[in-house]
Short mmCIF file of C-alpha atoms in Angstrom, two decimals:
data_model
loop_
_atom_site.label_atom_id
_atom_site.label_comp_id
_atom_site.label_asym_id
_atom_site.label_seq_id
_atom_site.Cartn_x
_atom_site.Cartn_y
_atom_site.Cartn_z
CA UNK G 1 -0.55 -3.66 -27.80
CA UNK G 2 -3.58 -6.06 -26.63
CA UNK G 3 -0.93 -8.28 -25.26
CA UNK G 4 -1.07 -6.09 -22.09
CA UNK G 5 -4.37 -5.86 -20.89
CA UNK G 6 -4.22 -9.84 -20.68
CA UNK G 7 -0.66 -9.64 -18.80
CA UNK G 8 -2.06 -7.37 -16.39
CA UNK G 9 -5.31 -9.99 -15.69
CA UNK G 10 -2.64 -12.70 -15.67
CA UNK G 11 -0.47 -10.48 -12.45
CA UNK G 12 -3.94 -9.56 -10.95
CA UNK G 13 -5.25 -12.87 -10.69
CA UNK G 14 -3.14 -13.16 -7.30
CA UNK G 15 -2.85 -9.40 -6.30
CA UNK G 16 -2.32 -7.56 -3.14
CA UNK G 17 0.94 -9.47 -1.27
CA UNK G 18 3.97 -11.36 -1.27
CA UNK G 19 7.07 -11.75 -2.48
CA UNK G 20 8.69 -14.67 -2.06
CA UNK G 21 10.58 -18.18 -3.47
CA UNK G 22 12.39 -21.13 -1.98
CA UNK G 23 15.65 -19.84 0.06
CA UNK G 24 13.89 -18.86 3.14
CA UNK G 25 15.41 -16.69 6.18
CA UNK G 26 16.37 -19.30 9.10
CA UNK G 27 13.65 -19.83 11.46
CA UNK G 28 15.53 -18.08 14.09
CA UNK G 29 15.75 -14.66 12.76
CA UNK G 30 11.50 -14.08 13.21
CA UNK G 31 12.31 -12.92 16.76
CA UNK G 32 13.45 -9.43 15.44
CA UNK G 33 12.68 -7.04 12.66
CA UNK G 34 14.66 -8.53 9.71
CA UNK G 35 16.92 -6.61 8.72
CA UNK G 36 17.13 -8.17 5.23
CA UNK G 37 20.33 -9.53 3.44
CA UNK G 38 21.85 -6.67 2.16
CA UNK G 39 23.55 -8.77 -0.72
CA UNK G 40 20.07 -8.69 -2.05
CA UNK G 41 19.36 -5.01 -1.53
CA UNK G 42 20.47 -2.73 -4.45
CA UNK G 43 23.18 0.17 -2.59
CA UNK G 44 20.20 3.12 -3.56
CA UNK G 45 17.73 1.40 -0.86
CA UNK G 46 20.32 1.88 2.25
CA UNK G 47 19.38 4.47 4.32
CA UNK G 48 21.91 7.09 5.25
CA UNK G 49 23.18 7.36 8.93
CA UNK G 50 21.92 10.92 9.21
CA UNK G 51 18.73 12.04 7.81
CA UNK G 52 17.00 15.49 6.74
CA UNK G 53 15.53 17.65 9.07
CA UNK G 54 11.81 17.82 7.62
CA UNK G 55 9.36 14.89 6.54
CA UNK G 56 9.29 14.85 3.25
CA UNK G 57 12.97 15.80 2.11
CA UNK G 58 13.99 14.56 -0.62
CA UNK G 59 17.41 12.16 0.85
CA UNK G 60 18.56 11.01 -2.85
CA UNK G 61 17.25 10.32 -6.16
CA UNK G 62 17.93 8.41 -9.71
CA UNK G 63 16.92 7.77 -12.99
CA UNK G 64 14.37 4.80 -12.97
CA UNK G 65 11.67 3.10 -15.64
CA UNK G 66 8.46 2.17 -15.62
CA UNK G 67 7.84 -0.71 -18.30
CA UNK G 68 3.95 -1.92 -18.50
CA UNK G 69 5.26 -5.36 -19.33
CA UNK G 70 7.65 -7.87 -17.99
CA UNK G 71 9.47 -8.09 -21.73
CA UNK G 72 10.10 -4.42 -20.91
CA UNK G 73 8.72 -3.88 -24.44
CA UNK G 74 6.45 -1.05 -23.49
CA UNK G 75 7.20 2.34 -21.55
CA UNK G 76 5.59 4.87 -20.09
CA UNK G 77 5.27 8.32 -21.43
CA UNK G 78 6.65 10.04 -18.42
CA UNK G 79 9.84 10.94 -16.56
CA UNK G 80 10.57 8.88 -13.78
CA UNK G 81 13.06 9.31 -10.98
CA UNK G 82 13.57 6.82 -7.67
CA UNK G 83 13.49 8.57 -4.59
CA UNK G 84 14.64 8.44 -1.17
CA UNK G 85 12.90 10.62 2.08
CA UNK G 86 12.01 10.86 5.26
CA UNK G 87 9.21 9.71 6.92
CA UNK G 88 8.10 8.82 10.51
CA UNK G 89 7.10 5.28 11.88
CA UNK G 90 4.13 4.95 14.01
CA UNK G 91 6.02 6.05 16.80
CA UNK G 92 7.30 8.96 15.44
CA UNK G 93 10.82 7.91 14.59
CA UNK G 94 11.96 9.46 11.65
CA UNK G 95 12.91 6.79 8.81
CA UNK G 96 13.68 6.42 5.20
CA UNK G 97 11.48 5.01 2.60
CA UNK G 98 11.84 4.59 -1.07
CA UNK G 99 9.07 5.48 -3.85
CA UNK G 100 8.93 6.34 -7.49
CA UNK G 101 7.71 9.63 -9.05
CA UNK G 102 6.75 9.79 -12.72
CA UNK G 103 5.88 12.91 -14.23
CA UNK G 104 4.06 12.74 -17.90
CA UNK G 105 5.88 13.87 -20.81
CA UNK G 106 2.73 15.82 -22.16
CA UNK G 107 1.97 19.37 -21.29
CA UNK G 108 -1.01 20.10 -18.68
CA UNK G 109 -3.29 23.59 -18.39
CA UNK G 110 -2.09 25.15 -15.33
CA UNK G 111 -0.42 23.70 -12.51
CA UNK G 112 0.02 19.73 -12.40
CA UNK G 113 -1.42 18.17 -9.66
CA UNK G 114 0.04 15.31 -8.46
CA UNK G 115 -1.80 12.17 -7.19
CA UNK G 116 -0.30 9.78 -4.52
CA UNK G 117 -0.70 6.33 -5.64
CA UNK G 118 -0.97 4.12 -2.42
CA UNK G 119 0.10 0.78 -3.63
CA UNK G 120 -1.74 -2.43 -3.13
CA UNK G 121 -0.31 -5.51 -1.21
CA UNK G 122 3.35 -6.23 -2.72
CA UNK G 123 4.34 -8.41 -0.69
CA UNK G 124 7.20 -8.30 2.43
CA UNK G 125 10.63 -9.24 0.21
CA UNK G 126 12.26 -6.40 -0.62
CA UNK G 127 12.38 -6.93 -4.09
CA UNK G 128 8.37 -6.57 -3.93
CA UNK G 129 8.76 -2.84 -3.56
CA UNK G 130 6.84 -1.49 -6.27
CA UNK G 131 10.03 1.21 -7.26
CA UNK G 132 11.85 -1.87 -8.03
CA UNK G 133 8.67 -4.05 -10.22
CA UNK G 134 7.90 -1.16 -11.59
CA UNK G 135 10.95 -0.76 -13.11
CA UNK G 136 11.22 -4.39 -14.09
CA UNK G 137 7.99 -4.42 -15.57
CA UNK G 138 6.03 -6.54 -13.11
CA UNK G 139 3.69 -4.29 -11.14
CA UNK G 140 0.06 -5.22 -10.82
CA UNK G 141 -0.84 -1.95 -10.73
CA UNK G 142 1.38 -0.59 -13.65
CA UNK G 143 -2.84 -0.17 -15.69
CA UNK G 144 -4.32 1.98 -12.79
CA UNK G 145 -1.22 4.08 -12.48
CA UNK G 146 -0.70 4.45 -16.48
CA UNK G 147 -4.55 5.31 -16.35
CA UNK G 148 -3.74 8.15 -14.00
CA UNK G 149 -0.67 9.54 -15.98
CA UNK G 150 -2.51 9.59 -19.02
CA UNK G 151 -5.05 12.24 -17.60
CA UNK G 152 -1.92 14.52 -17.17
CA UNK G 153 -1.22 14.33 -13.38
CA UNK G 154 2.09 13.60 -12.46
CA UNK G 155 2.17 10.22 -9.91
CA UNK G 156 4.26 9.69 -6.67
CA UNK G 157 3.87 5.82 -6.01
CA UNK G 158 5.56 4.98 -2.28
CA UNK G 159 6.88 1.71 -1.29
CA UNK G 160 6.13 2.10 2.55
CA UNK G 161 8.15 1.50 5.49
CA UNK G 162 10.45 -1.50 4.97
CA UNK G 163 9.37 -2.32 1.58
CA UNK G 164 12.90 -2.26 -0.34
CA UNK G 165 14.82 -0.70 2.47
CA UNK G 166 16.20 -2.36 6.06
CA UNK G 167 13.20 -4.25 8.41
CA UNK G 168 10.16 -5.51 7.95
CA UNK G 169 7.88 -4.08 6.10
CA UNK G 170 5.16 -3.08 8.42
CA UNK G 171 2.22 -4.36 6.08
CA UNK G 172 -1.08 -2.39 7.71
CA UNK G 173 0.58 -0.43 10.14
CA UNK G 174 -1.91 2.41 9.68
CA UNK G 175 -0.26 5.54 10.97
CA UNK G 176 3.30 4.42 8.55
CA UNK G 177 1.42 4.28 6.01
CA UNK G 178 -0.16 7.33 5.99
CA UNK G 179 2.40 9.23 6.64
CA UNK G 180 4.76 7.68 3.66
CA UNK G 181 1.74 8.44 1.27
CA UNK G 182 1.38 12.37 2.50
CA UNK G 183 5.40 12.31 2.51
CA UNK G 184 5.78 11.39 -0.40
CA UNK G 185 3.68 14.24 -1.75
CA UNK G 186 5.97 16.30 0.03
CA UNK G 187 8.96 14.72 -1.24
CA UNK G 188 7.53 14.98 -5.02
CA UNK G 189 7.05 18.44 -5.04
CA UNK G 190 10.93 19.35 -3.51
CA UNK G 191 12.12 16.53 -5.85
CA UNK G 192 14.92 19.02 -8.00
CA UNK G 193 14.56 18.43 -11.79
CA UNK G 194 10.79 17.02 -11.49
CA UNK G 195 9.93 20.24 -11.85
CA UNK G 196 6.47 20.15 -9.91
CA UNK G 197 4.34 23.02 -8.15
CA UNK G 198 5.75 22.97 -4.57
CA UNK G 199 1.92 24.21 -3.44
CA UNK G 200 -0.06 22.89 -6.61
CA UNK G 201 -2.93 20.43 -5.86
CA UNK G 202 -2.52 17.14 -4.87
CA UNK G 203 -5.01 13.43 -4.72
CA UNK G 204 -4.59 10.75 -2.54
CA UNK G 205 -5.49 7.38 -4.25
CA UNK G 206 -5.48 3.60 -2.98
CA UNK G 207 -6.75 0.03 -3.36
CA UNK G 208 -6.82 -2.44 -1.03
CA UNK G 209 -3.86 -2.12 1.21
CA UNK G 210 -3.52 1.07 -0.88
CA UNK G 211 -7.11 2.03 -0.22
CA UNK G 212 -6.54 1.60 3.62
CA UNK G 213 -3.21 3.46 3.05
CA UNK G 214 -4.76 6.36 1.26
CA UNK G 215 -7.70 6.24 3.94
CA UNK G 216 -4.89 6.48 7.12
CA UNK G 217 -3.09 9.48 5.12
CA UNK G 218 -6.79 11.36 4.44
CA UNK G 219 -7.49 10.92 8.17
CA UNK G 220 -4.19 12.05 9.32
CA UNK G 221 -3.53 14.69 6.84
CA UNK G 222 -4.98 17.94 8.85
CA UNK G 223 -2.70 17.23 11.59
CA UNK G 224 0.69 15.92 9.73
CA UNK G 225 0.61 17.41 6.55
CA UNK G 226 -2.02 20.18 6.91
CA UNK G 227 0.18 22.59 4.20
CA UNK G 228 -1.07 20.18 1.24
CA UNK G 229 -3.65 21.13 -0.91
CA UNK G 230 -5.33 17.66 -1.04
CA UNK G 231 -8.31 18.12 -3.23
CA UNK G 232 -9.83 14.80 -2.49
CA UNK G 233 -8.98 10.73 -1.57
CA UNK G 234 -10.09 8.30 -3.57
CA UNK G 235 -10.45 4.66 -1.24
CA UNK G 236 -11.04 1.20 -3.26
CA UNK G 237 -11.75 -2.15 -1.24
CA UNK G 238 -10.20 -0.63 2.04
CA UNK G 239 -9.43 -3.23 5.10
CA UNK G 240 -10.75 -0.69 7.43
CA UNK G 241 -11.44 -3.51 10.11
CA UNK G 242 -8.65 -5.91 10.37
CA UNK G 243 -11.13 -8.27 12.36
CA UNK G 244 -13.11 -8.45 10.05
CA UNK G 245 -10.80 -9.18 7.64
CA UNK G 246 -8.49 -11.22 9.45
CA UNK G 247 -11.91 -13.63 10.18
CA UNK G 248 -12.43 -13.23 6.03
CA UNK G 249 -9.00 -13.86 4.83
CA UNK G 250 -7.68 -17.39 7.11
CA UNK G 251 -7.92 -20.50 5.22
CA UNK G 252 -9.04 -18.44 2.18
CA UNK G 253 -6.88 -18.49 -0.79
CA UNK G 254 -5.56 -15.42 0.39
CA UNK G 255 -4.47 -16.65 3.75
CA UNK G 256 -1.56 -15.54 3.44
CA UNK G 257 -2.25 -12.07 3.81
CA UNK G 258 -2.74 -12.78 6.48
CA UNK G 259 0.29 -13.97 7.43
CA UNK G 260 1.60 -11.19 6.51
CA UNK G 261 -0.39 -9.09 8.59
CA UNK G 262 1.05 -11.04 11.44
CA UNK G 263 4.43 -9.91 10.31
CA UNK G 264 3.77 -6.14 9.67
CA UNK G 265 2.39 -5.19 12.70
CA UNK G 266 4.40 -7.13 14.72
CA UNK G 267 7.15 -5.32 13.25
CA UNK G 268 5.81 -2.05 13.90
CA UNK G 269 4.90 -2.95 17.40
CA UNK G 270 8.29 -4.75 18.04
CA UNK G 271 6.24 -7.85 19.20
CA UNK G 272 8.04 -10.98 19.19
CA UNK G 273 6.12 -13.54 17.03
CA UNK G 274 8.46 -16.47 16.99
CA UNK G 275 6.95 -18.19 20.41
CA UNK G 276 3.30 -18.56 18.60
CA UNK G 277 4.79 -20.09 15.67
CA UNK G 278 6.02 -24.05 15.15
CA UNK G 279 9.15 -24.68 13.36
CA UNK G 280 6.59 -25.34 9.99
CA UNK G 281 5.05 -22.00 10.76
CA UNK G 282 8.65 -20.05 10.90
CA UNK G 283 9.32 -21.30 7.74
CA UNK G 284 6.29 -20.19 6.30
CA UNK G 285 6.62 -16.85 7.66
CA UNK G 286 10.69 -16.72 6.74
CA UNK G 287 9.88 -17.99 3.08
CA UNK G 288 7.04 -14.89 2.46
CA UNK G 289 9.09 -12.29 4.04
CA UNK G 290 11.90 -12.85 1.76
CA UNK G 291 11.39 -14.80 -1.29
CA UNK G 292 7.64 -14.17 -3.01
CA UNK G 293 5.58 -11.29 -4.28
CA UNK G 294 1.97 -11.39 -4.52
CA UNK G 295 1.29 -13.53 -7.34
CA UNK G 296 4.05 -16.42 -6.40
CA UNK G 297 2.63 -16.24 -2.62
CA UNK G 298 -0.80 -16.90 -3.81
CA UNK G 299 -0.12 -19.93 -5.97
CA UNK G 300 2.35 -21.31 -3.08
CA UNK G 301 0.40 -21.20 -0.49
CA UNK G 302 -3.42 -21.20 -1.47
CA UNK G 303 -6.30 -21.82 1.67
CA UNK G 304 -3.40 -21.38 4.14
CA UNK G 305 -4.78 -21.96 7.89
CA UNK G 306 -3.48 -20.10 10.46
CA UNK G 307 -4.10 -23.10 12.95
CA UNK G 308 -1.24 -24.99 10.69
CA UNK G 309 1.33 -22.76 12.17
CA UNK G 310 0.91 -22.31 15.75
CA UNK G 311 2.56 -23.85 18.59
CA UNK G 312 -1.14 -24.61 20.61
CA UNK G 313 -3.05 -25.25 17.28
CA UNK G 314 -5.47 -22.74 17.38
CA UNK G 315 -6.25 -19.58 14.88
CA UNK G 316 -4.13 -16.51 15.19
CA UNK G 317 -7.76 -14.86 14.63
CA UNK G 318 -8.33 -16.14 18.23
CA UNK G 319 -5.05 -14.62 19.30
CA UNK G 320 -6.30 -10.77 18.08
CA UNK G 321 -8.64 -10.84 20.73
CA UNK G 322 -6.47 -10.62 23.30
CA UNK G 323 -3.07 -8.74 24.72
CA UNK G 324 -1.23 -7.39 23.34
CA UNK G 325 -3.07 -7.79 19.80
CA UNK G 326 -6.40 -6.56 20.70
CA UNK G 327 -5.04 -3.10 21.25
CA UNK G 328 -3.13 -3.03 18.13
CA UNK G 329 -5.78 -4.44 15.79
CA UNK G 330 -7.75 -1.62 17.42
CA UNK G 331 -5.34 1.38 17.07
CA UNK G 332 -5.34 0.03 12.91
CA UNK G 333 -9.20 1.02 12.89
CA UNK G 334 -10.41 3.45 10.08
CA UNK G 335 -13.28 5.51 10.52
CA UNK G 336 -12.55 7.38 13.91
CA UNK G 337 -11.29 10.81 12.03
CA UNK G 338 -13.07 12.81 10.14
CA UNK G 339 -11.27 13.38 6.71
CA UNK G 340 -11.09 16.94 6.05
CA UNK G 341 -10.93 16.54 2.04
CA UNK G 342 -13.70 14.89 -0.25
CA UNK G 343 -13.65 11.23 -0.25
CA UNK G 344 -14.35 8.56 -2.58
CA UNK G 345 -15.03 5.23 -0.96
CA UNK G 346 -15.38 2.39 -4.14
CA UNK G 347 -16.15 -1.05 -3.13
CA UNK G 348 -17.49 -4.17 -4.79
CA UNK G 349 -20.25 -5.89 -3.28
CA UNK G 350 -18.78 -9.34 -4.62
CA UNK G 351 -15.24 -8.65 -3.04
CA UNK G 352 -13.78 -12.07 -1.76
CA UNK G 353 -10.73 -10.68 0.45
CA UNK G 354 -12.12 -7.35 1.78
CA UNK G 355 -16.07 -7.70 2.59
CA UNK G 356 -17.88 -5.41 1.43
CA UNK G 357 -19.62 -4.46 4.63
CA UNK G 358 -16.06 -3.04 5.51
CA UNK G 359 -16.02 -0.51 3.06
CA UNK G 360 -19.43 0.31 3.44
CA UNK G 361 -19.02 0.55 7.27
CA UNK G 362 -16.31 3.09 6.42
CA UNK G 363 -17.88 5.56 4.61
CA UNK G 364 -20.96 5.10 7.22
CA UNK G 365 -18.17 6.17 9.87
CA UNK G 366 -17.02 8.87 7.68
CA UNK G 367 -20.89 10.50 7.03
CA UNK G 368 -21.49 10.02 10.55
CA UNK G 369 -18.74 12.56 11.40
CA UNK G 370 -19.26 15.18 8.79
CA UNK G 371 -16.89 14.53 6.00
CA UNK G 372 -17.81 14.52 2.34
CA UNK G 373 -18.28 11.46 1.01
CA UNK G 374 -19.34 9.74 -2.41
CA UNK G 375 -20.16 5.92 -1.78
CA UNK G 376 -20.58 3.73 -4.51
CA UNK G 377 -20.70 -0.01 -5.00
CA UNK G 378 -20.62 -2.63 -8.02
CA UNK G 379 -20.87 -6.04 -8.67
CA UNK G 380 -17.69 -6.98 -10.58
CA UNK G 381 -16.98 -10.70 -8.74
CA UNK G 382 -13.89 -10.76 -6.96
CA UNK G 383 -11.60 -8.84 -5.03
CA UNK G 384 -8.38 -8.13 -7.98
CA UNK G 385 -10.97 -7.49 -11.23
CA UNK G 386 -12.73 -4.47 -8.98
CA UNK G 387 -9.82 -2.42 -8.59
CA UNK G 388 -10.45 -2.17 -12.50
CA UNK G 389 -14.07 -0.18 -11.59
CA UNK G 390 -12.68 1.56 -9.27
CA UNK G 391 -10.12 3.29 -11.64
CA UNK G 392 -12.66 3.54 -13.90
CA UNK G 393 -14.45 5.68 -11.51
CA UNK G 394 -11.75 7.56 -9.84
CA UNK G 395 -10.56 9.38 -12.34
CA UNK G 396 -13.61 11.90 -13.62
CA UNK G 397 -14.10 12.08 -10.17
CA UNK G 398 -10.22 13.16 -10.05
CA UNK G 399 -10.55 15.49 -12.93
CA UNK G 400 -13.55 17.44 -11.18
CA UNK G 401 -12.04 18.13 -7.69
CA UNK G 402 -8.97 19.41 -9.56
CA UNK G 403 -11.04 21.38 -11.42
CA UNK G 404 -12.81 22.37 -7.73
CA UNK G 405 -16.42 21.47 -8.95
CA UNK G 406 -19.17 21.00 -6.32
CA UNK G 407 -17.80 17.32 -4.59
CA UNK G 408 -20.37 14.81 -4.46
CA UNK G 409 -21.97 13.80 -1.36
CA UNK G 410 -24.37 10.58 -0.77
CA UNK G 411 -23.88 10.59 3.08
#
């Protein structure tokens, strides 16, 4: 059983992206939102021509797994079911995503709440979605999300827009995210056979992208979803300032996040990126949309300069500060809304993809506009072994805003 704690360091060590390996989509398809090969897309992840009538209903389900290691050797102690259901995109258009919800096998005082587990970055292949690693044993995040199971909550884990099913996936589109997260609350507790309160108490909970993700949904949540009894958010590491992470993240050995930044919201925003990229850049971009997940994009493409694949040479950092990508970096902002719910914002102060001062500024933003918020900060060095103190910390505070004790409030 110690064998896992070391697999999960040896998955971490490139967290929060890609998936991707040599194959690559032809240059020529960038100009459009993929709509990925669907010889490599299981027949579960295509969408329906008709969809349900609400947010949140439940399109179709299955029986799934969750193994905590790649040899599939260890399970989780809980049901799990693959779902289907309707969300909206950042336009409003209503679309299907896919997401897992795992319910523990052991019994729980009262009614179970149920935490939404906004995943970190994945990657943009489809086989990155985390309903699909999770069942083959390779999510990153299998530790946090075992760690939340095993205090008795049941866990909806979403795979966002695009992530598995048709299209891009539009990595930081804020508004999709959020609204896949709080739908897929919804969807857990009409989920037949789960057999979950339909008005029981529910967490958001994110890291990373997740803890932007679960940020978006917290801000958004009085006006979308405002029949949900969120008790409380919990936000690790979140890129609240893409411009400031953007500037962090090019020519880091992260770059390419940020390449796949360029992807997601260009895909949300149906911007054509293909004229700012060379023929070396399109490849780039084609290879990480459909052939890498985090860990493999990482080691591929390590200090990965923006400059390297554009058409005039110069940063795509230069590009966001002007039309049309000003406007959208701007409308992906955190910190305008008040969250109506008790928030948690966890950051380290030795974070090497998300600066700290992001995070920080965040729950500044937050204070500044009334909500409830509990700041706190470590010093575990580097960006993957914090989301470890962050679970650490999430979960008593968890466990006492289900339990509707006094929230915290440093603001």
């Amino acid at each position: 059983m110690k064998v896992l704690p070391s697999l999960a360091v040896v998955v971490l060590t490139a967290c929060s992206s890609w998936c991707l390996a040599p194959g690559a989509q032809s240059a020529d398809a960038l100009s459009s939102p993929r709509v990925a090969k669907a010889a490599d897309r299981p027949a579960f992840y295509e969408p329906p021509a008709t969809l349900p009538t609400r947010n949140g209903d439940v399109i179709r389900s299955e029986r799934a797994a969750f193994h905590l290691d790649p040899l599939k050797l260890i399970k989780a102690d809980a049901s799990v079911e693959r779902i289907m259901y309707r969300t909206t995109d950042h336009t409003g258009k209503p679309i299907a995503v896919t997401g897992t919800v795992l319910t523990p096998k052991k019994a729980h005082p009262g009614p179970r709440p149920i935490v939404a587990f906004a995943p970190g970055t994945q990657g943009l292949a489809d086989k990155c979605a985390p309903s699909r690693q999770m069942a083959e044993g390779t999510e990153y995040e299998a530790l946090p999300i075992k760690h939340l199971l095993d205090q008795g909550w049941a866990v909806v884990v979403p795979d966002y827009q695009g992530l598995g099913t048709p299209g891009v996936h539009t990595y930081m589109a804020r508004e999709a995210q959020g609204r896949a997260v709080l739908d897929s609350l919804r969807a857990a507790q009409r989920l037949q056979g789960a057999h979950l309160p339909n008005a029981g108490p529910v967490a958001l909970y994110g890291y990373s992208q997740g803890g932007g993700a679960s940020a978006a949904a917290a801000e958004l949540a009085p006006s979308y979803a405002p029949e949900l009894k969120i008790k409380g958010a919990v936000v690790g590491a979140p890129p609240a300032d893409l411009d400031a992470v953007a500037a962090n993240l090019d020519g880091s050995a992260y770059g390419a996040f940020f390449n796949y930044s360029l992807s997601g919201l260009g895909a949300a925003y149906g911007i054509d990126i293909e004229p700012y990229l060379t023929r070396h850049g399109k490849r780039v971009t084609g290879d990480l949309r459909d052939n890498h997940c985090t860990t493999q994009a990482i080691a591929k493409y390590p200090f990965l300069q923006s400059r390297s694949l554009t058409m005039d040479g110069r940063p795509l950092t230069e590009r966001l500060k002007s039309a049309p990508w000003k406007k959208i970096v701007a409308d992906q902002r955190l910190g305008t809304q008040r969250p109506a719910v008790p928030v948690l914002v966890s950051h380290s102060r030795l974070d090497d993809v998300v600066p700290h001062k992001v995070g920080e500024k965040l729950a500044s933003d937050w204070c500044r506009l009334g909500a409830t918020v509990k700041y706190t900060s470590n010093h575990v060095p580097g960006h993957i072994a914090a989301a470890a103190a962050t679970s650490s910390t999430a979960a008593p505070w968890l466990k006492d805003r289900f339990t509707n004790k006094t929230a915290p409030n440093t603001c």
